[in-house]
Amino acid sequence: MGALTELLNGFATALTPINLLYAFIGVLLGTAIGVLPGIGPAMTVALLLPITYGLDATSALIMFAGIYYGGMYGGSTTSILLNTPGESASVVTAIEGNLMAKRGRAAQALATAAIGSFIAGTIATGLLVFLAPTVADLALKIGAPDKFAIILLAFIAVSSVLGSSRIRGLASLGLGLAIGLVGIDPTSGEQRLTFGIPELADGIDVVVVAVGLFAVGEALWTAAHLRRRPIEVIPVGSARMGREDWKRSWKPWIRGTFIGFPFGAIPAGGAEIPTFLSYITERRLSKHPEEFGKGAIEGVAGPEATNNASAAGGFVPMLTLGLPTTATAAVMLAALQQFGIQPGPQLFANEPDLVWGLLASLFVGNTLLLVLNLPLAPVWAKLLRLPRSYLYAGILFFASLGAYAVNASPFDLFLLLTLGALGFLMRRYGLPVLPAIIGIILGPFSEENLRKALQISNGRLDGLITTFSVVVYVIVALLLLWPLVRKLLPRRAQDSVLAEAAHAIEESHHQYGLTEAVSVESHRRTEDRDLRS
């Protein structure tokens, strides 16, 4: 009942005319930019981050919630109509969605994606409302050793589980930790990795890092691989569904919701794994298995619902523990930090209006997204015809403008281009960007909790050991030792899992061009080598 009361107070904040306007602008901008080729939700949020500087924290986060959901819907539109996923979680949607569009059922594919996103987002946000305060209360009982263990779990899981290679994931994490260490040591006051440059004494602003690695890096990468032929956009009418489509979609929507939310809610979540699980589940449970691979509506409904439920679940660790589980959540955490707000167990007590206004705005933004995008599907399809050369030139311009606006410092522009070049090289050599962002944001907090735990124990390593942290360390060990454990599995089960993974990777390699979170063309050789090994 306490959660319901607070949520009603949150609706009083979210439904004020000005905040409702910001939610509408966020949904509109997020969808408009997210629908463009090669731009996923993370890049959309990073690119639009600077425009919220003049707003108060509550209005800015409400606007970002709209941008978040709008960008995710835009990514599914691009996947269905262009067969170009904006992020790795949209790869599965594109498998069946684009085939439906080629069969003349683009409107039905867009409709099941939009309605499934609304249903999954609404249910998952309801779960978030009741679960997040409980997690926050439990988090208050966690000490410095436990926090360090949880952050270490996030580092290892994001680096070694979600990527295509453990070595490349850990290398990306190392880069992020190194960038996060730049500045003045909070304990000794000594400068670290500043190379005598005064502008680096305060560290590198997270906004500049996010915009550089995501927006500039992706723009440079795509510019280097621009296709000569024009983009072929499949015509689409108003998004609609028939009775048979509803009958075949509602169960995948519900199943996808309850597959995606737990993966988003754990501190090592993400939407890549659950969307593949949802697709496999629907293919096995479908009464029309012969349509899979030819444009089955269940193959769009389930994964798209899973994707949005996972996104809502990602707010649980971000708000209660300060742990982002996806690239988009990492950029939103940077948005919180720019207002001097640190997410964690105290956030619900210290900033109740902000938190509950944000949670209420998720319901509002989700509804606006459905009402706005069902009739505007043909408009978004026309927007896809924008030439990519103009698109990415505009991205570089606005990214530079936003980075300069952070501190009004020309040095930030130099940093932006340097980090953009780093993002380009990371894509070129198959290093995932997410572990680097996680390392930059969580690195200082892991160092803080490690030092605090050692200070309490007078420097003894047993100060890092508690009952809770031991459980977390066991999970970390299992993640690191998984390749050895996998060899002990029964051969038949192992072959089945590998066959599913091989089929999914092969389809993504053959069907998709450039993406923001998974640049398939850059990873083709390395992933093939990993699959063979």
Coordinates of C-alpha atoms in Angstrom, one line a residue:
M1 CA 0.0 0.0 0.0
G2 CA 2.9 2.3 0.7
A3 CA 4.2 1.8 -2.8
L4 CA 0.8 2.6 -4.3
T5 CA 0.5 5.8 -2.3
E6 CA 3.9 6.9 -3.4
L7 CA 3.1 6.0 -7.0
L8 CA -0.1 8.1 -6.9
N9 CA 2.1 11.0 -5.6
G10 CA 4.4 10.3 -8.6
F11 CA 1.5 10.6 -11.0
A12 CA 0.7 14.0 -9.5
T13 CA 4.2 15.0 -10.5
A14 CA 4.3 13.3 -13.9
L15 CA 0.9 14.6 -15.0
T16 CA 1.6 18.2 -14.5
P17 CA 1.3 20.1 -17.8
I18 CA 5.0 20.9 -18.1
N19 CA 6.2 17.3 -17.3
L20 CA 3.5 15.9 -19.6
L21 CA 4.9 18.1 -22.3
Y22 CA 8.5 16.9 -21.6
A23 CA 7.3 13.3 -21.7
F24 CA 5.7 13.9 -25.1
I25 CA 8.8 15.7 -26.5
G26 CA 10.9 12.8 -25.2
V27 CA 8.8 10.1 -26.9
L28 CA 8.7 12.1 -30.1
L29 CA 12.4 12.9 -30.3
G30 CA 13.4 9.4 -29.1
T31 CA 11.3 7.7 -31.8
A32 CA 12.3 10.2 -34.6
I33 CA 16.0 9.7 -33.9
G34 CA 15.8 6.0 -32.9
V35 CA 14.1 5.1 -36.1
L36 CA 17.0 6.3 -38.3
P37 CA 19.4 3.6 -39.5
G38 CA 22.2 2.6 -37.3
I39 CA 21.0 4.6 -34.2
G40 CA 20.0 2.6 -31.2
P41 CA 18.5 3.7 -27.9
A42 CA 21.9 4.2 -26.2
M43 CA 23.1 6.4 -29.0
T44 CA 19.8 8.3 -29.0
V45 CA 20.0 9.0 -25.3
A46 CA 23.7 10.0 -25.4
L47 CA 23.1 12.3 -28.3
L48 CA 20.1 14.1 -26.6
L49 CA 21.8 14.2 -23.2
P50 CA 23.0 17.8 -23.5
I51 CA 19.6 19.2 -24.3
T52 CA 18.4 18.6 -20.7
Y53 CA 21.0 20.8 -19.1
G54 CA 18.5 23.7 -18.5
L55 CA 15.8 21.5 -16.9
D56 CA 15.4 20.5 -13.3
A57 CA 16.3 16.9 -12.5
T58 CA 12.7 15.5 -12.4
S59 CA 11.7 17.0 -15.7
A60 CA 14.9 15.9 -17.3
L61 CA 14.5 12.3 -16.2
I62 CA 10.9 12.2 -17.3
M63 CA 12.0 13.4 -20.7
F64 CA 14.8 10.8 -20.8
A65 CA 12.3 8.0 -19.9
G66 CA 10.3 9.1 -23.0
I67 CA 13.5 9.2 -25.1
Y68 CA 14.5 5.7 -23.8
Y69 CA 11.2 4.0 -24.8
G70 CA 10.9 6.0 -28.0
G71 CA 14.4 5.0 -29.0
M72 CA 13.6 1.4 -28.4
Y73 CA 10.5 1.5 -30.5
G74 CA 12.4 3.3 -33.3
G75 CA 15.0 0.5 -33.2
S76 CA 12.3 -2.1 -33.9
T77 CA 10.9 0.0 -36.8
T78 CA 14.3 0.0 -38.4
S79 CA 14.7 -3.7 -37.9
I80 CA 11.4 -4.5 -39.5
L81 CA 11.5 -2.1 -42.4
L82 CA 15.2 -2.0 -43.2
N83 CA 16.5 -5.3 -41.7
T84 CA 19.1 -3.1 -39.9
P85 CA 18.9 -3.5 -36.1
G86 CA 19.8 -0.5 -34.1
E87 CA 21.2 -2.6 -31.3
S88 CA 21.9 -6.2 -30.5
A89 CA 18.6 -6.7 -28.7
S90 CA 16.7 -5.9 -32.0
V91 CA 18.5 -8.6 -34.0
V92 CA 15.9 -11.2 -33.1
T93 CA 13.0 -8.8 -34.0
A94 CA 14.5 -8.3 -37.4
I95 CA 14.7 -12.1 -38.1
E96 CA 11.0 -12.5 -38.6
G97 CA 9.9 -8.8 -38.7
N98 CA 11.6 -8.0 -42.0
L99 CA 10.4 -11.3 -43.6
M100 CA 6.8 -10.3 -42.6
A101 CA 7.4 -6.9 -44.2
K102 CA 8.6 -8.5 -47.4
R103 CA 5.4 -10.5 -47.5
G104 CA 3.3 -7.4 -47.4
R105 CA 2.7 -7.6 -43.6
A106 CA 4.8 -4.6 -42.4
A107 CA 1.8 -3.0 -40.8
Q108 CA 1.0 -6.1 -38.7
A109 CA 4.7 -6.5 -37.7
L110 CA 4.9 -2.8 -36.6
A111 CA 1.6 -3.1 -34.7
T112 CA 2.5 -6.3 -32.8
A113 CA 5.8 -4.6 -31.9
A114 CA 4.1 -1.5 -30.6
I115 CA 1.3 -3.1 -28.7
G116 CA 3.6 -5.8 -27.3
S117 CA 6.0 -3.1 -26.2
F118 CA 3.2 -1.3 -24.4
I119 CA 1.8 -4.4 -22.7
A120 CA 5.3 -5.6 -21.6
G121 CA 6.4 -2.2 -20.5
T122 CA 3.3 -1.6 -18.5
I123 CA 3.4 -5.0 -16.7
A124 CA 7.2 -4.7 -16.1
T125 CA 6.9 -1.1 -14.8
G126 CA 4.2 -2.4 -12.3
L127 CA 6.7 -5.1 -11.1
L128 CA 9.4 -2.4 -10.9
V129 CA 7.1 -0.2 -8.6
F130 CA 6.6 -3.0 -6.1
L131 CA 10.1 -4.6 -6.3
A132 CA 12.4 -1.6 -6.3
P133 CA 11.6 -0.3 -2.8
T134 CA 12.1 -3.8 -1.4
V135 CA 15.5 -4.1 -3.1
A136 CA 16.4 -0.6 -1.8
D137 CA 15.5 -1.6 1.7
L138 CA 17.7 -4.7 1.4
A139 CA 20.5 -2.7 -0.1
L140 CA 20.6 -0.4 3.0
K141 CA 21.9 -3.5 4.9
I142 CA 24.7 -4.1 2.5
G143 CA 28.2 -2.8 3.6
A144 CA 31.2 -1.7 1.6
P145 CA 32.6 -5.3 1.1
D146 CA 29.2 -6.4 -0.3
K147 CA 29.0 -3.4 -2.6
F148 CA 32.4 -4.1 -3.9
A149 CA 31.5 -7.7 -4.6
I150 CA 28.3 -6.8 -6.5
I151 CA 30.2 -4.3 -8.6
L152 CA 32.8 -6.9 -9.4
L153 CA 30.0 -9.3 -10.4
A154 CA 28.7 -6.6 -12.8
F155 CA 32.2 -6.1 -14.2
I156 CA 32.7 -9.8 -14.9
A157 CA 29.2 -10.6 -16.1
V158 CA 29.0 -7.7 -18.6
S159 CA 32.5 -8.3 -19.8
S160 CA 32.6 -12.1 -20.1
V161 CA 28.9 -13.2 -20.6
L162 CA 27.3 -10.7 -22.9
G163 CA 30.1 -10.2 -25.3
S164 CA 31.3 -12.5 -28.0
S165 CA 34.8 -13.0 -26.4
R166 CA 35.9 -12.8 -22.8
I167 CA 39.3 -11.4 -23.7
R168 CA 37.8 -8.5 -25.7
G169 CA 35.2 -7.8 -23.1
L170 CA 37.8 -7.6 -20.3
A171 CA 40.1 -5.5 -22.5
S172 CA 37.2 -3.1 -23.0
L173 CA 36.6 -3.1 -19.3
G174 CA 40.2 -2.3 -18.6
L175 CA 40.0 0.7 -21.0
G176 CA 37.0 2.0 -19.1
L177 CA 38.6 1.6 -15.7
A178 CA 41.7 3.4 -16.9
I179 CA 39.6 6.3 -18.2
G180 CA 37.7 6.3 -14.9
L181 CA 40.9 6.7 -12.9
V182 CA 41.9 9.9 -14.7
G183 CA 41.9 12.8 -12.2
I184 CA 42.9 13.4 -8.6
D185 CA 43.1 10.5 -6.2
P186 CA 40.3 11.2 -3.6
T187 CA 42.5 9.8 -0.7
S188 CA 46.0 11.0 -1.4
G189 CA 45.2 14.1 -3.5
E190 CA 47.8 12.9 -6.1
Q191 CA 47.0 13.3 -9.8
R192 CA 46.6 10.1 -11.8
L193 CA 46.9 9.6 -15.6
T194 CA 46.6 13.4 -16.2
F195 CA 50.0 13.6 -18.0
G196 CA 50.5 17.1 -16.6
I197 CA 47.4 18.5 -18.3
P198 CA 45.4 20.7 -15.9
E199 CA 42.1 20.2 -17.7
L200 CA 42.3 16.5 -16.7
A201 CA 42.7 17.1 -13.0
D202 CA 38.9 17.0 -12.5
G203 CA 38.6 13.8 -14.5
I204 CA 36.8 13.3 -17.8
D205 CA 33.1 14.1 -17.8
V206 CA 30.9 11.1 -18.3
V207 CA 28.7 12.9 -20.8
V208 CA 31.7 13.6 -23.0
V209 CA 32.8 9.9 -22.7
A210 CA 29.3 8.6 -23.5
V211 CA 28.7 10.9 -26.5
G212 CA 32.3 10.2 -27.8
L213 CA 32.2 6.4 -27.6
F214 CA 28.6 6.0 -28.8
A215 CA 27.6 8.8 -31.1
V216 CA 31.0 9.9 -32.6
G217 CA 32.4 6.4 -32.7
E218 CA 29.4 5.0 -34.4
A219 CA 29.1 7.9 -36.8
L220 CA 32.8 7.4 -37.9
W221 CA 32.4 3.7 -38.2
T222 CA 29.3 4.0 -40.3
A223 CA 30.8 6.7 -42.5
A224 CA 33.7 4.4 -43.2
H225 CA 31.2 1.7 -44.4
L226 CA 28.6 3.8 -46.2
R227 CA 26.8 1.8 -48.7
R228 CA 26.8 3.1 -52.3
R229 CA 23.3 2.0 -53.1
P230 CA 20.2 3.9 -51.7
I231 CA 18.3 2.4 -48.8
E232 CA 15.3 0.3 -49.8
V233 CA 12.4 1.1 -47.5
I234 CA 9.3 -1.2 -47.6
P235 CA 6.0 0.7 -47.9
V236 CA 3.8 0.6 -44.9
G237 CA 0.3 1.6 -44.1
S238 CA -1.4 2.3 -40.8
A239 CA -0.2 -0.2 -38.1
R240 CA -3.1 -2.6 -37.5
M241 CA -3.7 -6.2 -36.5
G242 CA -6.5 -8.7 -37.4
R243 CA -8.3 -11.1 -35.1
E244 CA -5.9 -14.0 -36.0
D245 CA -2.9 -11.7 -35.3
W246 CA -4.2 -10.8 -31.9
K247 CA -4.9 -14.5 -31.1
R248 CA -1.3 -15.5 -32.1
S249 CA 0.4 -12.5 -30.3
W250 CA -1.1 -12.2 -26.9
K251 CA 0.6 -15.3 -25.4
P252 CA 4.0 -14.4 -26.7
W253 CA 3.6 -10.9 -25.2
I254 CA 2.9 -12.3 -21.8
R255 CA 5.7 -14.9 -22.0
G256 CA 8.1 -12.3 -23.3
T257 CA 7.4 -10.0 -20.4
F258 CA 8.2 -12.6 -17.7
I259 CA 11.3 -13.8 -19.6
G260 CA 12.7 -10.3 -20.0
F261 CA 12.0 -8.6 -16.7
P262 CA 14.2 -10.9 -14.5
F263 CA 17.2 -10.6 -16.9
G264 CA 16.9 -6.8 -16.7
A265 CA 16.5 -6.8 -13.0
I266 CA 19.7 -8.7 -12.1
P267 CA 23.0 -6.7 -12.0
A268 CA 24.3 -8.6 -15.0
G269 CA 21.2 -8.4 -17.2
G270 CA 20.7 -7.0 -20.7
A271 CA 18.2 -7.9 -23.4
E272 CA 20.4 -9.9 -25.8
I273 CA 20.1 -13.3 -24.0
P274 CA 16.4 -13.1 -23.1
T275 CA 15.3 -12.1 -26.6
F276 CA 17.0 -15.1 -28.1
L277 CA 15.4 -17.3 -25.4
S278 CA 12.0 -15.8 -26.2
Y279 CA 12.5 -16.5 -29.9
I280 CA 13.5 -20.1 -29.3
T281 CA 10.6 -20.5 -26.9
E282 CA 8.0 -19.2 -29.3
R283 CA 9.4 -21.3 -32.1
R284 CA 9.0 -24.4 -30.0
L285 CA 5.5 -23.6 -28.7
S286 CA 4.0 -22.2 -31.9
K287 CA 1.2 -24.0 -33.6
H288 CA 2.6 -22.7 -36.9
P289 CA 6.3 -23.7 -36.7
E290 CA 6.5 -23.9 -40.5
E291 CA 6.2 -20.1 -40.7
F292 CA 9.4 -19.4 -38.7
G293 CA 12.0 -18.3 -41.1
K294 CA 9.3 -17.0 -43.4
G295 CA 7.8 -14.3 -41.2
A296 CA 6.0 -15.6 -38.1
I297 CA 4.3 -13.0 -36.1
E298 CA 5.1 -14.8 -32.8
G299 CA 8.8 -14.2 -33.7
V300 CA 8.2 -10.5 -33.5
A301 CA 5.7 -10.3 -30.6
G302 CA 7.7 -12.4 -28.1
P303 CA 11.2 -10.9 -28.5
E304 CA 9.9 -7.3 -28.7
A305 CA 7.9 -7.7 -25.5
T306 CA 11.0 -9.3 -23.9
N307 CA 13.2 -6.4 -25.0
N308 CA 10.9 -3.8 -23.4
A309 CA 10.4 -5.8 -20.2
S310 CA 14.1 -6.1 -19.9
A311 CA 14.5 -2.4 -20.3
A312 CA 12.0 -1.7 -17.5
G313 CA 13.7 -4.3 -15.3
G314 CA 17.0 -2.5 -15.8
F315 CA 15.7 0.3 -13.7
V316 CA 15.8 -1.9 -10.6
P317 CA 19.6 -2.2 -10.2
M318 CA 20.2 1.3 -11.6
L319 CA 17.9 3.1 -9.1
T320 CA 18.5 0.8 -6.1
L321 CA 22.2 -0.1 -6.4
G322 CA 23.5 2.4 -8.9
L323 CA 24.4 -0.4 -11.3
P324 CA 23.6 0.0 -15.0
T325 CA 23.0 -3.3 -16.8
T326 CA 22.7 -2.0 -20.4
A327 CA 24.4 0.7 -22.5
T328 CA 21.3 2.9 -22.3
A329 CA 21.0 2.5 -18.5
A330 CA 24.7 3.5 -18.3
V331 CA 24.0 6.7 -20.2
M332 CA 20.9 7.4 -18.1
L333 CA 23.1 7.0 -15.0
A334 CA 25.4 9.6 -16.4
A335 CA 22.3 11.9 -16.7
L336 CA 21.6 11.4 -13.0
Q337 CA 25.1 12.2 -12.1
Q338 CA 25.1 15.4 -14.1
F339 CA 22.4 16.7 -11.7
G340 CA 24.5 15.6 -8.6
I341 CA 22.3 12.7 -7.9
Q342 CA 23.9 9.3 -7.0
P343 CA 21.5 6.3 -7.4
G344 CA 21.5 3.8 -4.6
P345 CA 19.5 2.6 -1.7
Q346 CA 19.3 6.1 -0.2
L347 CA 17.7 7.5 -3.4
F348 CA 14.2 6.5 -2.5
A349 CA 14.5 8.3 0.9
N350 CA 16.4 11.3 -0.3
E351 CA 14.7 12.0 -3.6
P352 CA 11.1 10.5 -3.4
D353 CA 9.5 13.1 -5.7
L354 CA 12.1 12.4 -8.4
V355 CA 12.0 8.6 -8.1
W356 CA 8.3 8.2 -8.0
G357 CA 7.7 10.9 -10.6
L358 CA 10.1 9.0 -12.9
L359 CA 8.4 5.6 -12.3
A360 CA 5.0 7.2 -12.9
S361 CA 6.3 8.8 -16.1
L362 CA 7.2 5.3 -17.4
F363 CA 3.5 4.5 -17.5
V364 CA 2.8 7.9 -19.1
G365 CA 5.5 7.6 -21.7
N366 CA 4.5 4.0 -22.6
T367 CA 1.0 5.1 -23.2
L368 CA 2.0 8.2 -25.3
L369 CA 4.3 5.9 -27.3
L370 CA 1.4 3.6 -28.3
V371 CA -1.0 6.5 -29.1
L372 CA 1.6 8.4 -31.0
N373 CA 3.3 5.7 -33.1
L374 CA 0.4 3.5 -34.3
P375 CA -0.9 6.3 -36.6
L376 CA 2.5 7.7 -37.4
A377 CA 4.1 4.5 -38.7
P378 CA 4.0 5.7 -42.4
V379 CA 5.7 9.0 -41.3
W380 CA 8.6 7.1 -39.7
A381 CA 8.9 4.9 -42.8
K382 CA 9.4 8.1 -44.9
L383 CA 12.0 9.4 -42.4
L384 CA 14.1 6.4 -43.2
R385 CA 14.8 7.7 -46.6
L386 CA 17.1 10.4 -45.2
P387 CA 20.5 10.1 -46.8
R388 CA 23.0 8.6 -44.3
S389 CA 25.7 11.1 -45.3
Y390 CA 23.5 14.0 -44.1
L391 CA 22.4 11.9 -41.0
Y392 CA 25.8 11.2 -39.6
A393 CA 27.1 14.7 -40.5
G394 CA 24.3 16.0 -38.3
I395 CA 25.1 13.6 -35.5
L396 CA 28.8 14.8 -35.5
F397 CA 27.6 18.4 -35.4
F398 CA 25.2 18.0 -32.5
A399 CA 27.5 15.7 -30.6
S400 CA 30.2 18.3 -30.8
L401 CA 27.8 21.1 -29.8
G402 CA 26.6 19.0 -26.8
A403 CA 30.1 18.2 -25.6
Y404 CA 31.1 21.8 -25.8
A405 CA 28.0 22.8 -23.8
V406 CA 29.1 20.6 -20.8
N407 CA 31.8 22.9 -19.6
A408 CA 32.1 25.4 -22.5
S409 CA 35.7 24.2 -22.9
P410 CA 37.4 23.7 -26.3
F411 CA 39.5 21.0 -24.6
D412 CA 36.3 18.9 -24.3
L413 CA 36.0 18.9 -28.1
F414 CA 39.5 17.5 -28.3
L415 CA 38.5 14.8 -25.8
L416 CA 35.4 14.1 -27.8
L417 CA 37.2 13.5 -31.0
T418 CA 39.9 11.4 -29.2
L419 CA 37.2 9.2 -27.6
G420 CA 35.3 9.0 -30.9
A421 CA 38.5 7.7 -32.5
L422 CA 38.8 5.2 -29.7
G423 CA 35.2 4.1 -30.2
F424 CA 35.9 3.6 -33.9
L425 CA 38.9 1.5 -33.1
M426 CA 36.9 -0.6 -30.6
R427 CA 34.3 -1.4 -33.2
R428 CA 37.1 -2.1 -35.8
Y429 CA 38.7 -4.7 -33.5
G430 CA 35.5 -6.1 -32.0
L431 CA 35.8 -4.6 -28.5
P432 CA 32.2 -4.1 -27.1
V433 CA 31.5 -0.5 -25.9
L434 CA 29.3 -1.4 -22.9
P435 CA 32.0 -2.8 -20.6
A436 CA 34.1 0.4 -21.2
I437 CA 31.1 2.6 -20.2
I438 CA 30.4 0.4 -17.1
G439 CA 34.1 0.6 -16.1
I440 CA 34.1 4.4 -16.5
I441 CA 31.0 4.9 -14.4
L442 CA 31.4 2.2 -11.7
G443 CA 35.2 2.2 -11.5
P444 CA 35.5 5.1 -9.0
F445 CA 32.7 3.5 -6.8
S446 CA 34.4 0.1 -6.8
E447 CA 37.6 1.8 -5.7
E448 CA 35.8 3.8 -3.0
N449 CA 34.1 0.7 -1.5
L450 CA 37.3 -1.4 -1.8
R451 CA 39.3 1.3 0.1
K452 CA 36.5 1.7 2.7
A453 CA 36.4 -2.1 3.4
L454 CA 40.2 -2.3 3.7
Q455 CA 40.3 0.8 6.0
I456 CA 37.7 -0.8 8.3
S457 CA 39.7 -4.0 8.5
N458 CA 43.1 -2.2 8.9
G459 CA 44.2 -3.4 5.5
R460 CA 43.5 -7.1 6.0
L461 CA 42.0 -8.9 3.0
D462 CA 39.6 -10.8 5.2
G463 CA 37.7 -7.5 5.5
L464 CA 36.4 -8.2 2.1
I465 CA 34.8 -11.4 3.2
T466 CA 31.2 -11.5 4.5
T467 CA 28.5 -14.1 4.1
F468 CA 26.8 -12.2 1.3
S469 CA 30.1 -11.4 -0.5
V470 CA 31.1 -15.0 -0.5
V471 CA 28.0 -15.9 -2.4
V472 CA 28.7 -13.2 -4.9
Y473 CA 32.3 -14.4 -5.3
V474 CA 31.1 -17.9 -5.9
I475 CA 28.9 -16.6 -8.7
V476 CA 31.8 -14.7 -10.2
A477 CA 34.0 -17.8 -10.1
L478 CA 31.3 -19.8 -11.9
L479 CA 31.1 -17.1 -14.6
L480 CA 34.9 -17.2 -15.1
L481 CA 35.0 -21.0 -15.0
W482 CA 32.0 -21.5 -17.3
P483 CA 34.1 -22.7 -20.3
L484 CA 35.4 -25.6 -18.1
V485 CA 32.0 -26.3 -16.7
R486 CA 30.5 -26.4 -20.1
K487 CA 32.8 -29.3 -21.1
L488 CA 31.4 -31.3 -18.3
L489 CA 27.8 -31.0 -19.6
P490 CA 26.2 -34.0 -21.4
R491 CA 27.3 -33.9 -25.0
R492 CA 23.7 -33.9 -26.4
A493 CA 22.6 -30.9 -24.3
Q494 CA 25.7 -29.1 -25.3
D495 CA 25.3 -29.7 -29.0
S496 CA 21.6 -28.5 -28.8
V497 CA 22.7 -25.2 -27.1
L498 CA 25.5 -24.7 -29.6
A499 CA 23.2 -25.4 -32.5
E500 CA 20.8 -22.8 -31.4
A501 CA 23.6 -20.2 -30.9
A502 CA 25.2 -21.1 -34.2
H503 CA 21.9 -20.7 -36.1
A504 CA 21.2 -17.3 -34.5
I505 CA 24.7 -16.0 -35.2
E506 CA 24.7 -17.3 -38.7
E507 CA 21.4 -15.6 -39.4
S508 CA 22.6 -12.3 -38.0
H509 CA 25.8 -12.5 -40.0
H510 CA 24.1 -13.1 -43.3
Q511 CA 21.2 -10.7 -42.8
Y512 CA 22.4 -7.6 -41.0
G513 CA 24.7 -4.8 -41.8
L514 CA 25.9 -2.2 -39.3
T515 CA 24.4 -1.9 -35.9
E516 CA 25.2 0.4 -32.9
A517 CA 25.7 -2.2 -30.2
V518 CA 26.7 -5.2 -32.4
S519 CA 28.7 -4.2 -35.6
V520 CA 28.3 -7.6 -37.2
E521 CA 30.6 -6.7 -40.1
S522 CA 33.4 -5.9 -37.8
H523 CA 32.9 -9.0 -35.6
R524 CA 32.3 -11.5 -38.3
R525 CA 35.7 -13.1 -38.4
T526 CA 36.3 -13.0 -34.6
E527 CA 32.8 -14.4 -33.8
D528 CA 33.2 -17.2 -36.4
R529 CA 36.5 -18.1 -34.9
D530 CA 34.9 -18.2 -31.4
L531 CA 32.0 -20.3 -32.6
R532 CA 34.4 -22.8 -34.2
S533 CA 36.5 -23.1 -31.0

